[in-house]
Amino acid sequence: MVEILSLLAAAVLAVLISTRLGLGSVLGYLAAGALIGPFGLGLISDAENMRHIGEFGVVFLLFMIGIEMKPQRLLVMRHLVFGLGGLQVVLSGIALAALTHWALALSYQTALVVGFGLALSSTAFGVQLLSDRNEMTSHYGRNSFAILLFQDLAVVPLLVLLPLMALSEITVTASMGLAVLQAVAIIAGVLLIGRFAIGPVMHVIAKIGNNDTFVAMALLLVLGFAWVMDYVGLSLAMGAFIAGVLLADSQYRHQIEADMLPFRGLLLGLFFMSVGMSLNPEPGLENAGL
């Protein structure tokens, strides 16, 4: 009970102060988490468990964005996602890798890992900041989201390349090719099922007239898609985004949005607070020069 009260009180006060100062809600949540976390007042001891629960907030955030984005609109954005997003990841990754290789005398393999790691951004942070300022529909808001979307997609090939860089020569094995084909088949199956099965199922659930069952079905769809995408190597958030896009044309879209909104707000706040809880100042002070 003390932990729950601490979370709620810290969130309300910190976000209120941060918003009044014009800093946005994200910094407020981070500060609140740092204050009550194990490296602060110690009111919360299990920050890792809080983070796992809070990650569902990111899932619901990406679902809410997806449900606002019809497939036709996403198709129009493909040049921004793969063109602008691809340029950002490649150019930033190479530039940062070159900088770390030259400045810290790292091997080129280590420098590439550091460079491309730093070239990626947090979709949760970026989207939340844009949403707080009502800038998601602006020109630079759409461009920013396209880049964030490509970064989520780029995680998979980067993780595949990571162990290969440790080998003297890179070879693509049959098992790796089979894994890629399996992932593509699962994603294609999910998209087909989502395209043709979700509508009739939601219609049957809606006819029952039980709101609790409708909410449970909506949660099942979001978390189910997220789990499947996570299983094939993509992120939970990417799966939730795809679920949202598939439901964007649904006649029940507005009802689903209204049902999911409370989950998104509370869990996303918990996610940012859990990040704040993990901020340990000691390593930073001990390695201030680096």
CSV table of C-alpha atoms in Angstrom, one decimal:
chain,number,residue,atom,x,y,z
A,1,MET,CA,0.0,0.0,0.0
A,2,VAL,CA,2.9,2.4,0.8
A,3,GLU,CA,4.4,1.7,-2.6
A,4,ILE,CA,1.1,2.4,-4.4
A,5,LEU,CA,0.5,5.6,-2.5
A,6,SER,CA,4.1,6.7,-3.1
A,7,LEU,CA,3.8,6.1,-6.9
A,8,LEU,CA,0.5,8.1,-7.1
A,9,ALA,CA,1.6,11.0,-4.9
A,10,ALA,CA,5.0,11.4,-6.6
A,11,ALA,CA,3.4,11.2,-10.1
A,12,VAL,CA,0.8,13.8,-9.4
A,13,LEU,CA,3.2,16.3,-7.6
A,14,ALA,CA,6.1,15.9,-10.0
A,15,VAL,CA,4.1,16.1,-13.2
A,16,LEU,CA,2.2,19.1,-11.8
A,17,ILE,CA,5.4,21.0,-11.0
A,18,SER,CA,7.1,19.9,-14.3
A,19,THR,CA,4.2,20.9,-16.4
A,20,ARG,CA,3.9,24.3,-14.6
A,21,LEU,CA,7.6,24.9,-15.4
A,22,GLY,CA,6.9,24.1,-19.1
A,23,LEU,CA,9.1,21.0,-19.0
A,24,GLY,CA,6.4,18.5,-20.0
A,25,SER,CA,5.1,15.4,-18.2
A,26,VAL,CA,8.0,13.0,-19.1
A,27,LEU,CA,10.6,14.8,-17.1
A,28,GLY,CA,8.2,15.0,-14.2
A,29,TYR,CA,7.7,11.2,-14.2
A,30,LEU,CA,11.5,10.6,-14.5
A,31,ALA,CA,12.1,13.0,-11.5
A,32,ALA,CA,9.4,11.3,-9.5
A,33,GLY,CA,10.8,7.8,-10.2
A,34,ALA,CA,14.4,8.9,-9.3
A,35,LEU,CA,13.1,10.5,-6.0
A,36,ILE,CA,11.1,7.5,-4.7
A,37,GLY,CA,13.3,4.8,-6.3
A,38,PRO,CA,16.0,2.6,-4.7
A,39,PHE,CA,18.7,5.3,-5.3
A,40,GLY,CA,16.5,8.0,-3.9
A,41,LEU,CA,14.3,7.8,-0.8
A,42,GLY,CA,14.0,4.0,-1.3
A,43,LEU,CA,10.2,3.9,-1.1
A,44,ILE,CA,10.2,1.5,-4.1
A,45,SER,CA,12.6,-1.4,-3.9
A,46,ASP,CA,11.7,-3.5,-7.0
A,47,ALA,CA,12.2,-1.1,-9.9
A,48,GLU,CA,12.8,-3.9,-12.4
A,49,ASN,CA,9.4,-5.4,-11.9
A,50,MET,CA,7.8,-1.9,-12.2
A,51,ARG,CA,9.6,-1.4,-15.5
A,52,HIS,CA,8.2,-4.7,-16.9
A,53,ILE,CA,4.6,-3.7,-16.0
A,54,GLY,CA,5.2,-0.1,-17.3
A,55,GLU,CA,6.3,-1.4,-20.7
A,56,PHE,CA,2.7,-2.2,-21.4
A,57,GLY,CA,2.2,1.6,-21.4
A,58,VAL,CA,4.5,1.9,-24.4
A,59,VAL,CA,2.4,-0.9,-26.1
A,60,PHE,CA,-0.8,0.9,-25.6
A,61,LEU,CA,0.8,4.2,-26.7
A,62,LEU,CA,1.8,2.7,-30.0
A,63,PHE,CA,-1.6,1.0,-30.4
A,64,MET,CA,-3.4,4.4,-30.0
A,65,ILE,CA,-1.1,5.9,-32.6
A,66,GLY,CA,-1.7,3.0,-35.0
A,67,ILE,CA,-5.5,3.2,-34.6
A,68,GLU,CA,-5.3,6.9,-35.7
A,69,MET,CA,-3.4,5.9,-38.9
A,70,LYS,CA,-5.3,4.2,-41.6
A,71,PRO,CA,-3.5,1.8,-43.9
A,72,GLN,CA,-3.7,4.2,-46.8
A,73,ARG,CA,-2.0,6.9,-44.8
A,74,LEU,CA,0.7,4.5,-43.8
A,75,LEU,CA,1.2,3.5,-47.4
A,76,VAL,CA,1.7,7.2,-48.3
A,77,MET,CA,4.3,7.5,-45.5
A,78,ARG,CA,6.5,4.6,-46.9
A,79,HIS,CA,8.9,7.0,-48.5
A,80,LEU,CA,9.4,8.9,-45.3
A,81,VAL,CA,9.7,5.7,-43.2
A,82,PHE,CA,12.3,3.9,-45.5
A,83,GLY,CA,13.8,7.0,-47.1
A,84,LEU,CA,14.2,9.6,-44.3
A,85,GLY,CA,14.3,7.0,-41.6
A,86,GLY,CA,16.9,4.9,-43.4
A,87,LEU,CA,19.1,7.9,-44.0
A,88,GLN,CA,18.9,9.0,-40.3
A,89,VAL,CA,19.9,5.6,-39.0
A,90,VAL,CA,22.7,5.0,-41.5
A,91,LEU,CA,24.2,8.5,-41.5
A,92,SER,CA,23.9,8.9,-37.7
A,93,GLY,CA,25.3,5.4,-37.0
A,94,ILE,CA,28.3,5.9,-39.3
A,95,ALA,CA,29.1,9.4,-38.0
A,96,LEU,CA,28.8,8.3,-34.4
A,97,ALA,CA,30.8,5.2,-35.0
A,98,ALA,CA,33.6,7.2,-36.7
A,99,LEU,CA,33.6,9.7,-33.8
A,100,THR,CA,33.9,7.0,-31.1
A,101,HIS,CA,36.5,5.1,-33.1
A,102,TRP,CA,38.6,8.2,-33.4
A,103,ALA,CA,38.0,9.8,-30.0
A,104,LEU,CA,38.1,6.6,-27.8
A,105,ALA,CA,40.4,4.4,-29.9
A,106,LEU,CA,37.8,1.6,-30.1
A,107,SER,CA,38.0,-1.2,-32.6
A,108,TYR,CA,35.8,-0.7,-35.7
A,109,GLN,CA,33.4,-3.5,-34.5
A,110,THR,CA,32.9,-1.9,-31.1
A,111,ALA,CA,32.6,1.6,-32.6
A,112,LEU,CA,29.9,0.3,-35.0
A,113,VAL,CA,27.9,-1.2,-32.1
A,114,VAL,CA,28.2,2.0,-30.1
A,115,GLY,CA,27.4,4.2,-33.1
A,116,PHE,CA,24.3,2.4,-34.3
A,117,GLY,CA,23.2,2.0,-30.7
A,118,LEU,CA,23.3,5.8,-30.2
A,119,ALA,CA,21.7,6.4,-33.6
A,120,LEU,CA,18.4,4.8,-32.3
A,121,SER,CA,15.9,6.8,-30.2
A,122,SER,CA,13.2,5.9,-27.7
A,123,THR,CA,9.9,5.8,-29.5
A,124,ALA,CA,8.0,6.1,-26.1
A,125,PHE,CA,9.9,9.3,-25.2
A,126,GLY,CA,9.7,10.9,-28.7
A,127,VAL,CA,6.0,10.2,-29.3
A,128,GLN,CA,5.0,11.2,-25.8
A,129,LEU,CA,6.8,14.6,-26.1
A,130,LEU,CA,5.1,15.2,-29.4
A,131,SER,CA,1.8,14.2,-28.0
A,132,ASP,CA,2.2,16.5,-25.0
A,133,ARG,CA,2.7,19.4,-27.3
A,134,ASN,CA,-0.1,18.3,-29.8
A,135,GLU,CA,2.6,18.2,-32.5
A,136,MET,CA,2.0,14.6,-33.8
A,137,THR,CA,0.0,15.9,-36.8
A,138,SER,CA,2.5,18.7,-37.7
A,139,HIS,CA,4.9,18.3,-40.6
A,140,TYR,CA,8.0,17.6,-38.4
A,141,GLY,CA,5.8,15.5,-36.1
A,142,ARG,CA,5.0,13.1,-39.0
A,143,ASN,CA,8.6,13.1,-40.1
A,144,SER,CA,9.8,12.3,-36.6
A,145,PHE,CA,7.3,9.5,-36.2
A,146,ALA,CA,8.4,8.0,-39.6
A,147,ILE,CA,12.0,8.0,-38.4
A,148,LEU,CA,11.0,6.4,-35.0
A,149,LEU,CA,9.1,3.7,-36.9
A,150,PHE,CA,12.1,2.8,-39.1
A,151,GLN,CA,14.3,2.7,-36.0
A,152,ASP,CA,12.0,0.1,-34.5
A,153,LEU,CA,12.3,-1.9,-37.7
A,154,ALA,CA,16.1,-1.5,-37.8
A,155,VAL,CA,16.5,-3.1,-34.4
A,156,VAL,CA,16.0,-6.6,-35.9
A,157,PRO,CA,18.8,-6.5,-38.6
A,158,LEU,CA,21.1,-4.8,-36.2
A,159,LEU,CA,20.7,-7.5,-33.6
A,160,VAL,CA,21.2,-10.2,-36.3
A,161,LEU,CA,24.5,-8.4,-37.3
A,162,LEU,CA,25.8,-8.1,-33.8
A,163,PRO,CA,26.9,-11.8,-33.3
A,164,LEU,CA,28.1,-12.0,-36.9
A,165,MET,CA,30.6,-9.1,-36.2
A,166,ALA,CA,32.4,-11.4,-33.8
A,167,LEU,CA,33.2,-13.9,-36.6
A,168,SER,CA,36.3,-13.6,-38.8
A,169,GLU,CA,34.1,-14.0,-41.9
A,170,ILE,CA,30.4,-13.5,-42.2
A,171,THR,CA,28.4,-16.4,-43.5
A,172,VAL,CA,24.6,-16.7,-43.8
A,173,THR,CA,23.6,-20.2,-42.6
A,174,ALA,CA,20.6,-22.2,-43.7
A,175,SER,CA,19.1,-22.0,-40.2
A,176,MET,CA,19.3,-18.2,-40.3
A,177,GLY,CA,17.6,-18.1,-43.7
A,178,LEU,CA,14.9,-20.5,-42.4
A,179,ALA,CA,14.4,-18.2,-39.3
A,180,VAL,CA,13.9,-15.2,-41.6
A,181,LEU,CA,11.3,-17.1,-43.8
A,182,GLN,CA,9.5,-18.2,-40.6
A,183,ALA,CA,9.3,-14.7,-39.3
A,184,VAL,CA,8.0,-13.3,-42.7
A,185,ALA,CA,5.4,-16.1,-42.8
A,186,ILE,CA,4.2,-15.4,-39.3
A,187,ILE,CA,4.0,-11.6,-39.9
A,188,ALA,CA,2.1,-12.3,-43.2
A,189,GLY,CA,-0.3,-14.6,-41.4
A,190,VAL,CA,-1.0,-12.1,-38.6
A,191,LEU,CA,-1.7,-9.4,-41.2
A,192,LEU,CA,-4.1,-11.6,-43.1
A,193,ILE,CA,-5.9,-12.8,-40.0
A,194,GLY,CA,-6.1,-9.2,-38.7
A,195,ARG,CA,-7.4,-7.9,-42.0
A,196,PHE,CA,-10.2,-10.4,-42.5
A,197,ALA,CA,-11.0,-11.8,-39.0
A,198,ILE,CA,-11.0,-8.9,-36.6
A,199,GLY,CA,-14.0,-7.1,-38.0
A,200,PRO,CA,-16.5,-10.1,-37.8
A,201,VAL,CA,-15.2,-11.1,-34.3
A,202,MET,CA,-15.6,-7.6,-32.9
A,203,HIS,CA,-19.1,-7.4,-34.5
A,204,VAL,CA,-20.1,-10.7,-32.6
A,205,ILE,CA,-18.7,-9.4,-29.3
A,206,ALA,CA,-20.4,-6.0,-29.8
A,207,LYS,CA,-23.8,-7.8,-30.4
A,208,ILE,CA,-23.5,-9.4,-26.9
A,209,GLY,CA,-23.9,-5.9,-25.4
A,210,ASN,CA,-21.5,-6.6,-22.5
A,211,ASN,CA,-19.0,-3.7,-22.2
A,212,ASP,CA,-16.6,-5.7,-20.0
A,213,THR,CA,-16.3,-8.5,-22.7
A,214,PHE,CA,-15.7,-5.9,-25.3
A,215,VAL,CA,-12.8,-4.3,-23.3
A,216,ALA,CA,-11.4,-7.8,-22.7
A,217,MET,CA,-11.5,-8.6,-26.4
A,218,ALA,CA,-9.8,-5.3,-27.2
A,219,LEU,CA,-7.0,-6.0,-24.7
A,220,LEU,CA,-6.6,-9.5,-26.1
A,221,LEU,CA,-6.1,-8.1,-29.6
A,222,VAL,CA,-3.6,-5.5,-28.6
A,223,LEU,CA,-1.5,-7.8,-26.3
A,224,GLY,CA,-1.9,-10.8,-28.6
A,225,PHE,CA,-0.5,-8.9,-31.6
A,226,ALA,CA,2.3,-7.5,-29.4
A,227,TRP,CA,3.3,-10.9,-28.2
A,228,VAL,CA,3.3,-12.4,-31.7
A,229,MET,CA,5.6,-9.6,-33.1
A,230,ASP,CA,7.8,-10.0,-30.0
A,231,TYR,CA,8.0,-13.8,-30.7
A,232,VAL,CA,9.3,-13.2,-34.3
A,233,GLY,CA,11.9,-10.7,-33.1
A,234,LEU,CA,10.2,-7.3,-33.5
A,235,SER,CA,9.2,-5.2,-30.5
A,236,LEU,CA,6.0,-5.5,-28.4
A,237,ALA,CA,5.3,-1.9,-29.4
A,238,MET,CA,5.6,-2.6,-33.1
A,239,GLY,CA,3.0,-5.4,-32.7
A,240,ALA,CA,0.6,-3.1,-30.9
A,241,PHE,CA,1.1,-0.5,-33.7
A,242,ILE,CA,0.2,-3.0,-36.4
A,243,ALA,CA,-2.9,-4.0,-34.4
A,244,GLY,CA,-3.9,-0.4,-34.2
A,245,VAL,CA,-3.5,0.1,-38.0
A,246,LEU,CA,-5.6,-3.0,-38.7
A,247,LEU,CA,-8.4,-1.6,-36.5
A,248,ALA,CA,-8.1,2.0,-37.9
A,249,ASP,CA,-11.0,1.3,-40.4
A,250,SER,CA,-13.1,-0.5,-37.9
A,251,GLN,CA,-16.6,0.9,-37.0
A,252,TYR,CA,-15.7,0.2,-33.3
A,253,ARG,CA,-12.5,2.3,-33.5
A,254,HIS,CA,-13.8,5.2,-31.2
A,255,GLN,CA,-15.1,2.8,-28.6
A,256,ILE,CA,-11.8,0.9,-28.5
A,257,GLU,CA,-9.9,4.1,-28.2
A,258,ALA,CA,-12.0,5.2,-25.3
A,259,ASP,CA,-11.6,1.9,-23.5
A,260,MET,CA,-7.8,1.8,-24.0
A,261,LEU,CA,-7.1,5.4,-23.0
A,262,PRO,CA,-7.0,4.9,-19.2
A,263,PHE,CA,-4.6,1.9,-19.6
A,264,ARG,CA,-2.3,3.9,-21.8
A,265,GLY,CA,-2.1,6.9,-19.4
A,266,LEU,CA,-1.5,5.1,-16.2
A,267,LEU,CA,0.9,2.5,-17.5
A,268,LEU,CA,2.9,4.9,-19.6
A,269,GLY,CA,3.4,7.1,-16.5
A,270,LEU,CA,4.6,4.0,-14.6
A,271,PHE,CA,7.0,3.2,-17.4
A,272,PHE,CA,8.7,6.6,-17.3
A,273,MET,CA,8.8,6.5,-13.5
A,274,SER,CA,10.4,3.0,-13.6
A,275,VAL,CA,13.1,4.5,-15.9
A,276,GLY,CA,13.7,7.2,-13.3
A,277,MET,CA,14.0,4.6,-10.6
A,278,SER,CA,16.9,3.0,-12.4
A,279,LEU,CA,18.9,6.2,-12.5
A,280,ASN,CA,21.9,5.5,-10.2
A,281,PRO,CA,24.1,8.7,-9.9
A,282,GLU,CA,27.2,6.8,-8.5
A,283,PRO,CA,28.6,5.3,-11.8
A,284,GLY,CA,28.1,8.7,-13.5
A,285,LEU,CA,30.1,10.5,-10.8
A,286,GLU,CA,32.8,7.8,-10.7
A,287,ASN,CA,33.2,8.0,-14.5
A,288,ALA,CA,32.5,11.7,-15.0
A,289,GLY,CA,35.5,12.2,-17.3
A,290,LEU,CA,34.5,9.4,-19.7
